[in-house]
């Protein structure tokens, strides 16, 4: 869909304003304001909504923001929740339920606002423990029991403990793991495009080359690697399909590669994103991987450190494994662009990401200083038939 933006009018704008008004982000239309007009107040409300949901706060309503607005119509307790096939229930009420269950120590996986089989099983487990019929649906009696009971797990985030233990149990080696590398954009969406004299640099081309270099280094370390697209696809794969591909492959790690842009050419640096919401719910292993990727890239390339951040983008929310999105510099910055177009720089970025993935699987007590892992040693160990430890 074409993004709905300031100045637009119509039924879609009316629906957007209705949701924002229901969330107390926008005052009801009066005689001076048309409920069909995307005015300055609506834009501010959209930005506030996007910021609260961990989305890109650009003030426009694209597909991702539209889905989030549609989900926000539902408040916890407004309807009975159950596992529906093939179209699962989606909404803020589902996310509220998932976050409540996570606080109580039940394993719903990621709080993705989708009432899937894992959420249904967690509800059924809760129902058994409180003496209710374990049918996996969340109706008035189950909602009442959830409201009455306090937290079940204290002294740490239960999901953090669960995910961290799963990583520890899997061992330190990369051999045999599956990593999905996602070169952003492609096809009809070139991403950032910057003319440079007689040349024309595109984000899609640069990140695909970076992804190919990363693929080679991971494969040499014994990893099974899958790219989400080739160098010249006909169309751009939606983020929801990229996440589904990673899930269907049972990937251990998902890494999405992008370059950033800004109207100010002085904006520069690298930033890494993981799944997280404004109320503290996060992917524990994704958060750790994002921090490692960020530190390794900064140490090995000298890019400005724009830190790691939590976001609820579909690409990060819908993947069921540690997932990060890396914005490897600003293509609109002359300084960063000079680095990005240098193949040797892209080699260093690829090696930084391999080192970060390796460190994620090392026990905390065996972690090593940033920048100290020699990726060539990992390759040599695999070539010699040894499992690196």
Short mmCIF file of C-alpha atoms in Angstrom, two decimals:
data_model
loop_
_atom_site.label_atom_id
_atom_site.label_comp_id
_atom_site.label_asym_id
_atom_site.label_seq_id
_atom_site.Cartn_x
_atom_site.Cartn_y
_atom_site.Cartn_z
CA UNK A 1 0.00 0.00 0.00
CA UNK A 2 1.07 3.60 -0.61
CA UNK A 3 1.91 5.26 2.72
CA UNK A 4 -0.82 7.56 4.01
CA UNK A 5 0.77 10.90 4.85
CA UNK A 6 0.01 14.49 5.85
CA UNK A 7 -2.36 16.16 3.39
CA UNK A 8 -4.19 12.94 2.46
CA UNK A 9 -7.94 12.64 2.89
CA UNK A 10 -10.48 9.83 2.83
CA UNK A 11 -11.95 6.86 4.65
CA UNK A 12 -8.57 5.41 5.60
CA UNK A 13 -7.63 8.66 7.34
CA UNK A 14 -10.93 8.57 9.24
CA UNK A 15 -10.14 5.05 10.48
CA UNK A 16 -6.64 6.12 11.54
CA UNK A 17 -8.00 9.12 13.44
CA UNK A 18 -10.63 6.92 15.15
CA UNK A 19 -7.99 4.52 16.51
CA UNK A 20 -5.71 7.36 17.65
CA UNK A 21 -8.64 9.06 19.36
CA UNK A 22 -9.53 5.83 21.14
CA UNK A 23 -5.93 5.63 22.40
CA UNK A 24 -6.15 9.22 23.73
CA UNK A 25 -3.42 10.31 21.35
CA UNK A 26 -5.70 12.60 19.33
CA UNK A 27 -8.54 14.90 20.33
CA UNK A 28 -11.94 14.17 18.72
CA UNK A 29 -12.68 16.18 15.60
CA UNK A 30 -14.64 19.36 16.18
CA UNK A 31 -16.34 21.80 13.84
CA UNK A 32 -12.99 23.22 12.73
CA UNK A 33 -11.37 19.84 12.01
CA UNK A 34 -12.36 17.31 9.37
CA UNK A 35 -12.24 13.71 10.56
CA UNK A 36 -11.20 12.72 7.01
CA UNK A 37 -8.09 14.94 6.88
CA UNK A 38 -4.53 13.91 7.76
CA UNK A 39 -3.58 17.18 9.43
CA UNK A 40 -0.63 18.24 11.60
CA UNK A 41 -2.31 16.97 14.79
CA UNK A 42 -2.85 13.58 13.19
CA UNK A 43 0.78 13.42 12.13
CA UNK A 44 1.94 14.18 15.68
CA UNK A 45 -0.39 11.49 17.01
CA UNK A 46 0.90 8.95 14.46
CA UNK A 47 4.49 9.73 15.46
CA UNK A 48 3.61 9.29 19.15
CA UNK A 49 1.90 5.98 18.37
CA UNK A 50 4.86 4.74 16.32
CA UNK A 51 7.31 5.69 19.04
CA UNK A 52 5.25 3.91 21.71
CA UNK A 53 5.13 0.73 19.58
CA UNK A 54 8.83 0.69 18.67
CA UNK A 55 8.21 1.54 15.01
CA UNK A 56 9.99 4.05 12.79
CA UNK A 57 8.49 7.39 13.85
CA UNK A 58 8.16 8.99 10.41
CA UNK A 59 4.58 10.25 10.83
CA UNK A 60 3.33 8.24 7.85
CA UNK A 61 1.07 5.19 7.90
CA UNK A 62 2.62 2.42 5.83
CA UNK A 63 1.77 -1.28 5.97
CA UNK A 64 3.58 -1.91 9.26
CA UNK A 65 2.01 1.06 11.07
CA UNK A 66 -1.40 0.22 9.60
CA UNK A 67 -1.19 -3.33 11.02
CA UNK A 68 -0.14 -1.94 14.40
CA UNK A 69 -3.06 0.51 14.40
CA UNK A 70 -5.47 -2.26 13.48
CA UNK A 71 -4.12 -4.41 16.31
CA UNK A 72 -4.41 -1.49 18.75
CA UNK A 73 -8.20 -1.49 18.42
CA UNK A 74 -8.37 -4.43 20.82
CA UNK A 75 -7.89 -3.94 24.57
CA UNK A 76 -7.42 -6.88 26.94
CA UNK A 77 -10.80 -8.18 28.08
CA UNK A 78 -12.76 -6.89 25.09
CA UNK A 79 -13.09 -10.34 23.48
CA UNK A 80 -12.41 -14.01 24.10
CA UNK A 81 -9.01 -15.07 22.79
CA UNK A 82 -8.34 -18.50 21.27
CA UNK A 83 -6.11 -20.27 18.77
CA UNK A 84 -7.77 -19.81 15.37
CA UNK A 85 -6.61 -21.67 12.25
CA UNK A 86 -5.57 -20.66 9.63
CA UNK A 87 -5.97 -16.95 10.50
CA UNK A 88 -4.80 -16.40 14.10
CA UNK A 89 -6.16 -13.62 16.28
CA UNK A 90 -3.88 -10.58 16.32
CA UNK A 91 -4.10 -7.54 18.59
CA UNK A 92 -2.81 -5.52 21.49
CA UNK A 93 -4.99 -7.64 23.78
CA UNK A 94 -3.02 -10.72 22.69
CA UNK A 95 0.27 -8.97 23.38
CA UNK A 96 -0.98 -7.87 26.83
CA UNK A 97 -1.87 -11.50 27.57
CA UNK A 98 1.52 -12.74 26.38
CA UNK A 99 3.40 -10.17 28.44
CA UNK A 100 1.34 -11.09 31.52
CA UNK A 101 2.10 -14.79 31.03
CA UNK A 102 5.80 -14.05 30.53
CA UNK A 103 5.84 -12.13 33.83
CA UNK A 104 4.34 -15.19 35.50
CA UNK A 105 6.97 -17.51 34.06
CA UNK A 106 5.00 -19.20 31.28
CA UNK A 107 6.70 -19.82 27.94
CA UNK A 108 4.81 -18.05 25.15
CA UNK A 109 7.97 -17.39 23.16
CA UNK A 110 8.08 -13.82 21.89
CA UNK A 111 5.31 -11.35 22.76
CA UNK A 112 4.41 -10.91 19.09
CA UNK A 113 0.67 -10.11 19.50
CA UNK A 114 -0.26 -13.31 17.60
CA UNK A 115 -2.37 -15.93 19.40
CA UNK A 116 -0.53 -18.99 18.11
CA UNK A 117 -0.16 -22.54 19.39
CA UNK A 118 2.60 -21.62 21.86
CA UNK A 119 0.40 -18.99 23.51
CA UNK A 120 -2.54 -21.40 23.59
CA UNK A 121 -0.40 -24.05 25.34
CA UNK A 122 0.82 -21.52 27.90
CA UNK A 123 -2.77 -20.48 28.64
CA UNK A 124 -3.78 -24.13 29.03
CA UNK A 125 -0.89 -24.71 31.47
CA UNK A 126 -1.98 -21.69 33.50
CA UNK A 127 -5.58 -22.90 33.48
CA UNK A 128 -4.58 -26.34 34.79
CA UNK A 129 -2.61 -24.79 37.63
CA UNK A 130 -5.48 -22.57 38.79
CA UNK A 131 -8.19 -25.25 38.43
CA UNK A 132 -9.85 -24.04 35.23
CA UNK A 133 -10.71 -26.10 32.17
CA UNK A 134 -7.43 -26.25 30.17
CA UNK A 135 -8.89 -25.45 26.74
CA UNK A 136 -6.22 -22.90 25.79
CA UNK A 137 -8.71 -20.09 25.24
CA UNK A 138 -8.75 -16.91 27.30
CA UNK A 139 -12.28 -15.96 28.29
CA UNK A 140 -13.73 -14.05 31.28
CA UNK A 141 -12.80 -16.67 33.93
CA UNK A 142 -9.20 -16.97 32.73
CA UNK A 143 -8.87 -13.20 32.46
CA UNK A 144 -10.17 -12.82 36.01
CA UNK A 145 -7.67 -15.37 37.32
CA UNK A 146 -4.81 -13.60 35.54
CA UNK A 147 -5.79 -10.27 37.08
CA UNK A 148 -6.00 -11.74 40.59
CA UNK A 149 -2.61 -13.46 40.60
CA UNK A 150 0.75 -11.75 40.99
CA UNK A 151 4.04 -12.54 39.36
CA UNK A 152 5.15 -16.16 39.59
CA UNK A 153 8.86 -15.60 38.91
CA UNK A 154 10.94 -13.02 40.75
CA UNK A 155 14.64 -12.12 40.77
CA UNK A 156 15.05 -11.81 36.98
CA UNK A 157 13.27 -11.88 33.66
CA UNK A 158 12.02 -15.45 33.11
CA UNK A 159 12.28 -15.17 29.33
CA UNK A 160 15.88 -13.95 29.68
CA UNK A 161 16.70 -16.97 31.83
CA UNK A 162 14.96 -19.34 29.42
CA UNK A 163 16.66 -17.99 26.29
CA UNK A 164 20.07 -17.71 27.92
CA UNK A 165 19.88 -21.30 29.11
CA UNK A 166 18.93 -22.49 25.62
CA UNK A 167 22.02 -20.77 24.18
CA UNK A 168 24.25 -22.23 26.90
CA UNK A 169 22.89 -25.75 26.36
CA UNK A 170 23.54 -25.55 22.59
CA UNK A 171 27.32 -25.30 23.06
CA UNK A 172 29.96 -22.81 21.87
CA UNK A 173 30.63 -24.00 18.33
CA UNK A 174 29.23 -22.48 15.13
CA UNK A 175 29.57 -25.73 13.17
CA UNK A 176 26.18 -27.01 12.01
CA UNK A 177 24.20 -23.91 12.92
CA UNK A 178 21.85 -22.22 10.47
CA UNK A 179 22.11 -18.47 9.91
CA UNK A 180 19.77 -16.52 7.64
CA UNK A 181 21.39 -13.39 6.21
CA UNK A 182 18.94 -10.82 4.88
CA UNK A 183 20.20 -8.19 2.41
CA UNK A 184 17.60 -5.45 2.78
CA UNK A 185 15.43 -4.12 -0.06
CA UNK A 186 16.04 -5.43 -3.61
CA UNK A 187 13.95 -5.73 -6.74
CA UNK A 188 11.57 -2.79 -7.08
CA UNK A 189 12.94 -1.24 -3.88
CA UNK A 190 16.59 -0.18 -4.19
CA UNK A 191 16.59 1.45 -0.73
CA UNK A 192 18.85 4.47 -0.41
CA UNK A 193 20.09 5.74 -3.79
CA UNK A 194 22.93 8.28 -3.93
CA UNK A 195 24.44 9.68 -7.16
CA UNK A 196 28.20 10.18 -6.89
CA UNK A 197 29.63 11.80 -9.99
CA UNK A 198 29.31 9.30 -12.82
CA UNK A 199 28.46 6.54 -10.31
CA UNK A 200 25.18 5.65 -8.62
CA UNK A 201 25.35 3.82 -5.31
CA UNK A 202 22.31 1.85 -4.12
CA UNK A 203 21.74 0.37 -0.71
CA UNK A 204 20.33 -2.86 -2.18
CA UNK A 205 23.49 -3.58 -4.20
CA UNK A 206 25.94 -2.73 -1.41
CA UNK A 207 24.19 -4.78 1.28
CA UNK A 208 23.86 -7.77 -1.06
CA UNK A 209 27.61 -7.67 -1.65
CA UNK A 210 28.14 -7.41 2.12
CA UNK A 211 25.75 -10.32 2.68
CA UNK A 212 27.67 -12.45 0.16
CA UNK A 213 30.94 -11.74 1.97
CA UNK A 214 29.31 -12.62 5.29
CA UNK A 215 27.86 -15.79 3.76
CA UNK A 216 31.33 -16.93 2.66
CA UNK A 217 32.94 -16.35 6.04
CA UNK A 218 30.14 -18.04 7.97
CA UNK A 219 30.15 -21.03 5.61
CA UNK A 220 33.92 -21.37 6.05
CA UNK A 221 33.32 -21.53 9.82
CA UNK A 222 30.97 -24.49 9.37
CA UNK A 223 27.66 -22.58 9.32
CA UNK A 224 24.75 -23.36 6.99
CA UNK A 225 23.86 -19.99 5.45
CA UNK A 226 20.72 -18.93 3.60
CA UNK A 227 20.31 -15.52 1.92
CA UNK A 228 16.78 -14.15 1.66
CA UNK A 229 17.33 -12.87 -1.88
CA UNK A 230 19.71 -12.89 -4.82
CA UNK A 231 21.51 -9.93 -6.39
CA UNK A 232 18.68 -8.91 -8.74
CA UNK A 233 15.24 -10.20 -7.66
CA UNK A 234 12.21 -9.13 -9.67
CA UNK A 235 10.29 -7.92 -6.65
CA UNK A 236 11.06 -6.85 -3.10
CA UNK A 237 10.23 -9.52 -0.53
CA UNK A 238 8.07 -8.13 2.32
CA UNK A 239 9.58 -8.22 5.79
CA UNK A 240 6.85 -10.62 6.95
CA UNK A 241 7.93 -13.12 4.25
CA UNK A 242 11.60 -12.73 5.19
CA UNK A 243 10.75 -13.54 8.80
CA UNK A 244 8.63 -16.51 7.72
CA UNK A 245 11.51 -17.86 5.61
CA UNK A 246 13.83 -17.75 8.61
CA UNK A 247 11.22 -19.48 10.78
CA UNK A 248 10.55 -22.19 8.19
CA UNK A 249 14.28 -22.97 7.98
CA UNK A 250 14.54 -23.29 11.77
CA UNK A 251 17.33 -20.72 11.73
CA UNK A 252 19.49 -20.22 14.81
CA UNK A 253 20.27 -16.58 13.98
CA UNK A 254 18.78 -13.95 11.66
CA UNK A 255 20.85 -10.96 10.49
CA UNK A 256 19.36 -8.20 8.34
CA UNK A 257 21.74 -5.76 6.63
CA UNK A 258 20.89 -2.17 5.67
CA UNK A 259 22.42 1.26 5.14
CA UNK A 260 20.81 4.36 6.62
CA UNK A 261 19.95 7.79 5.23
CA UNK A 262 19.38 11.32 6.55
CA UNK A 263 18.69 14.74 5.09
CA UNK A 264 21.73 16.03 6.98
CA UNK A 265 24.91 14.67 5.31
CA UNK A 266 26.74 14.99 8.64
CA UNK A 267 24.68 12.11 10.07
CA UNK A 268 26.93 9.03 10.21
CA UNK A 269 27.60 5.84 12.15
CA UNK A 270 26.42 2.28 12.70
CA UNK A 271 23.37 1.23 14.73
CA UNK A 272 22.02 -2.24 15.52
CA UNK A 273 18.43 -3.13 16.41
CA UNK A 274 16.80 -6.04 18.25
CA UNK A 275 13.21 -6.85 19.19
CA UNK A 276 11.82 -4.94 22.15
CA UNK A 277 8.83 -2.89 23.26
CA UNK A 278 8.39 0.31 25.21
CA UNK A 279 7.47 -1.56 28.41
CA UNK A 280 10.63 -3.63 28.69
CA UNK A 281 9.62 -6.86 26.91
CA UNK A 282 12.57 -7.85 24.78
CA UNK A 283 14.32 -10.73 23.06
CA UNK A 284 17.11 -11.44 25.53
CA UNK A 285 19.43 -13.20 23.10
CA UNK A 286 18.61 -10.72 20.35
CA UNK A 287 19.54 -7.89 22.69
CA UNK A 288 22.87 -9.54 23.54
CA UNK A 289 23.63 -10.29 19.87
CA UNK A 290 22.83 -6.69 18.89
CA UNK A 291 25.25 -5.38 21.52
CA UNK A 292 28.00 -7.74 20.36
CA UNK A 293 27.51 -6.90 16.68
CA UNK A 294 27.54 -3.19 17.47
CA UNK A 295 30.73 -3.32 19.53
CA UNK A 296 32.59 -5.57 17.08
CA UNK A 297 31.77 -3.37 14.07
CA UNK A 298 32.76 -0.18 15.88
CA UNK A 299 36.03 -1.70 17.09
CA UNK A 300 37.01 -3.14 13.70
CA UNK A 301 35.88 -0.31 11.38
CA UNK A 302 36.02 2.95 13.32
CA UNK A 303 32.41 3.83 12.44
CA UNK A 304 30.68 6.19 14.86
CA UNK A 305 28.87 4.26 17.60
CA UNK A 306 25.12 4.95 17.35
CA UNK A 307 24.48 2.11 19.84
CA UNK A 308 21.91 -0.70 19.83
CA UNK A 309 18.18 -0.14 20.24
CA UNK A 310 14.95 -2.05 20.79
CA UNK A 311 12.35 -1.94 18.01
CA UNK A 312 9.13 -3.83 17.30
CA UNK A 313 9.48 -3.95 13.52
CA UNK A 314 7.81 -6.96 11.87
CA UNK A 315 11.21 -8.29 10.82
CA UNK A 316 12.33 -8.52 14.47
CA UNK A 317 8.95 -9.26 16.07
CA UNK A 318 7.95 -12.20 13.87
CA UNK A 319 11.26 -14.09 13.82
CA UNK A 320 11.52 -16.86 16.41
CA UNK A 321 15.30 -16.76 16.83
CA UNK A 322 17.85 -14.12 17.88
CA UNK A 323 17.41 -11.47 15.19
CA UNK A 324 19.16 -8.17 14.54
CA UNK A 325 19.00 -5.46 11.93
CA UNK A 326 22.27 -3.65 11.27
CA UNK A 327 22.36 -0.17 9.72
CA UNK A 328 25.97 -0.21 8.51
CA UNK A 329 26.60 3.51 8.13
CA UNK A 330 24.78 6.32 6.31
CA UNK A 331 24.95 6.15 2.54
CA UNK A 332 24.05 9.85 2.52
CA UNK A 333 27.20 10.68 4.52
CA UNK A 334 30.27 11.28 2.33
CA UNK A 335 32.50 9.82 5.07
CA UNK A 336 30.44 6.65 5.58
CA UNK A 337 29.82 6.25 1.85
CA UNK A 338 33.55 6.34 1.22
CA UNK A 339 33.89 3.40 3.59
CA UNK A 340 30.87 1.43 2.35
CA UNK A 341 32.00 1.42 -1.27
CA UNK A 342 35.41 0.01 -0.29
CA UNK A 343 35.40 -3.82 -0.56
CA UNK A 344 38.03 -4.08 2.18
CA UNK A 345 35.72 -2.21 4.56
CA UNK A 346 32.86 -4.60 3.78
CA UNK A 347 35.24 -7.48 4.52
CA UNK A 348 35.92 -6.02 7.98
CA UNK A 349 32.19 -5.62 8.65
CA UNK A 350 31.57 -9.25 7.66
CA UNK A 351 34.32 -10.47 9.97
CA UNK A 352 32.97 -8.32 12.80
CA UNK A 353 29.54 -9.95 12.47
CA UNK A 354 31.03 -13.47 12.40
CA UNK A 355 33.00 -12.67 15.57
CA UNK A 356 29.83 -11.36 17.25
CA UNK A 357 27.85 -14.50 16.39
CA UNK A 358 30.67 -16.67 17.76
CA UNK A 359 30.78 -14.63 21.00
CA UNK A 360 27.03 -15.01 21.48
CA UNK A 361 27.51 -18.76 21.86
CA UNK A 362 30.44 -18.51 24.25
CA UNK A 363 29.53 -18.82 27.95
CA UNK A 364 29.69 -15.45 29.71
CA UNK A 365 32.65 -16.61 31.79
CA UNK A 366 34.56 -17.51 28.59
CA UNK A 367 33.78 -14.37 26.61
CA UNK A 368 36.71 -12.59 25.02
CA UNK A 369 37.57 -8.90 24.54
CA UNK A 370 35.92 -7.08 21.64
CA UNK A 371 37.99 -7.25 18.48
CA UNK A 372 40.15 -10.15 19.64
CA UNK A 373 38.61 -13.05 17.71
CA UNK A 374 40.56 -13.93 14.56
CA UNK A 375 37.94 -15.17 12.09
CA UNK A 376 40.65 -16.84 9.98
CA UNK A 377 41.39 -19.16 12.91
CA UNK A 378 37.76 -20.32 12.92
CA UNK A 379 38.04 -21.12 9.22
CA UNK A 380 41.36 -22.90 9.69
CA UNK A 381 39.99 -25.07 12.50
CA UNK A 382 37.04 -26.20 10.35
CA UNK A 383 39.31 -26.83 7.35
CA UNK A 384 41.56 -28.99 9.53
CA UNK A 385 38.58 -31.03 10.73
CA UNK A 386 38.66 -29.61 14.24
CA UNK A 387 35.61 -28.19 15.99
CA UNK A 388 36.57 -24.73 17.27
CA UNK A 389 35.98 -24.21 20.97
#
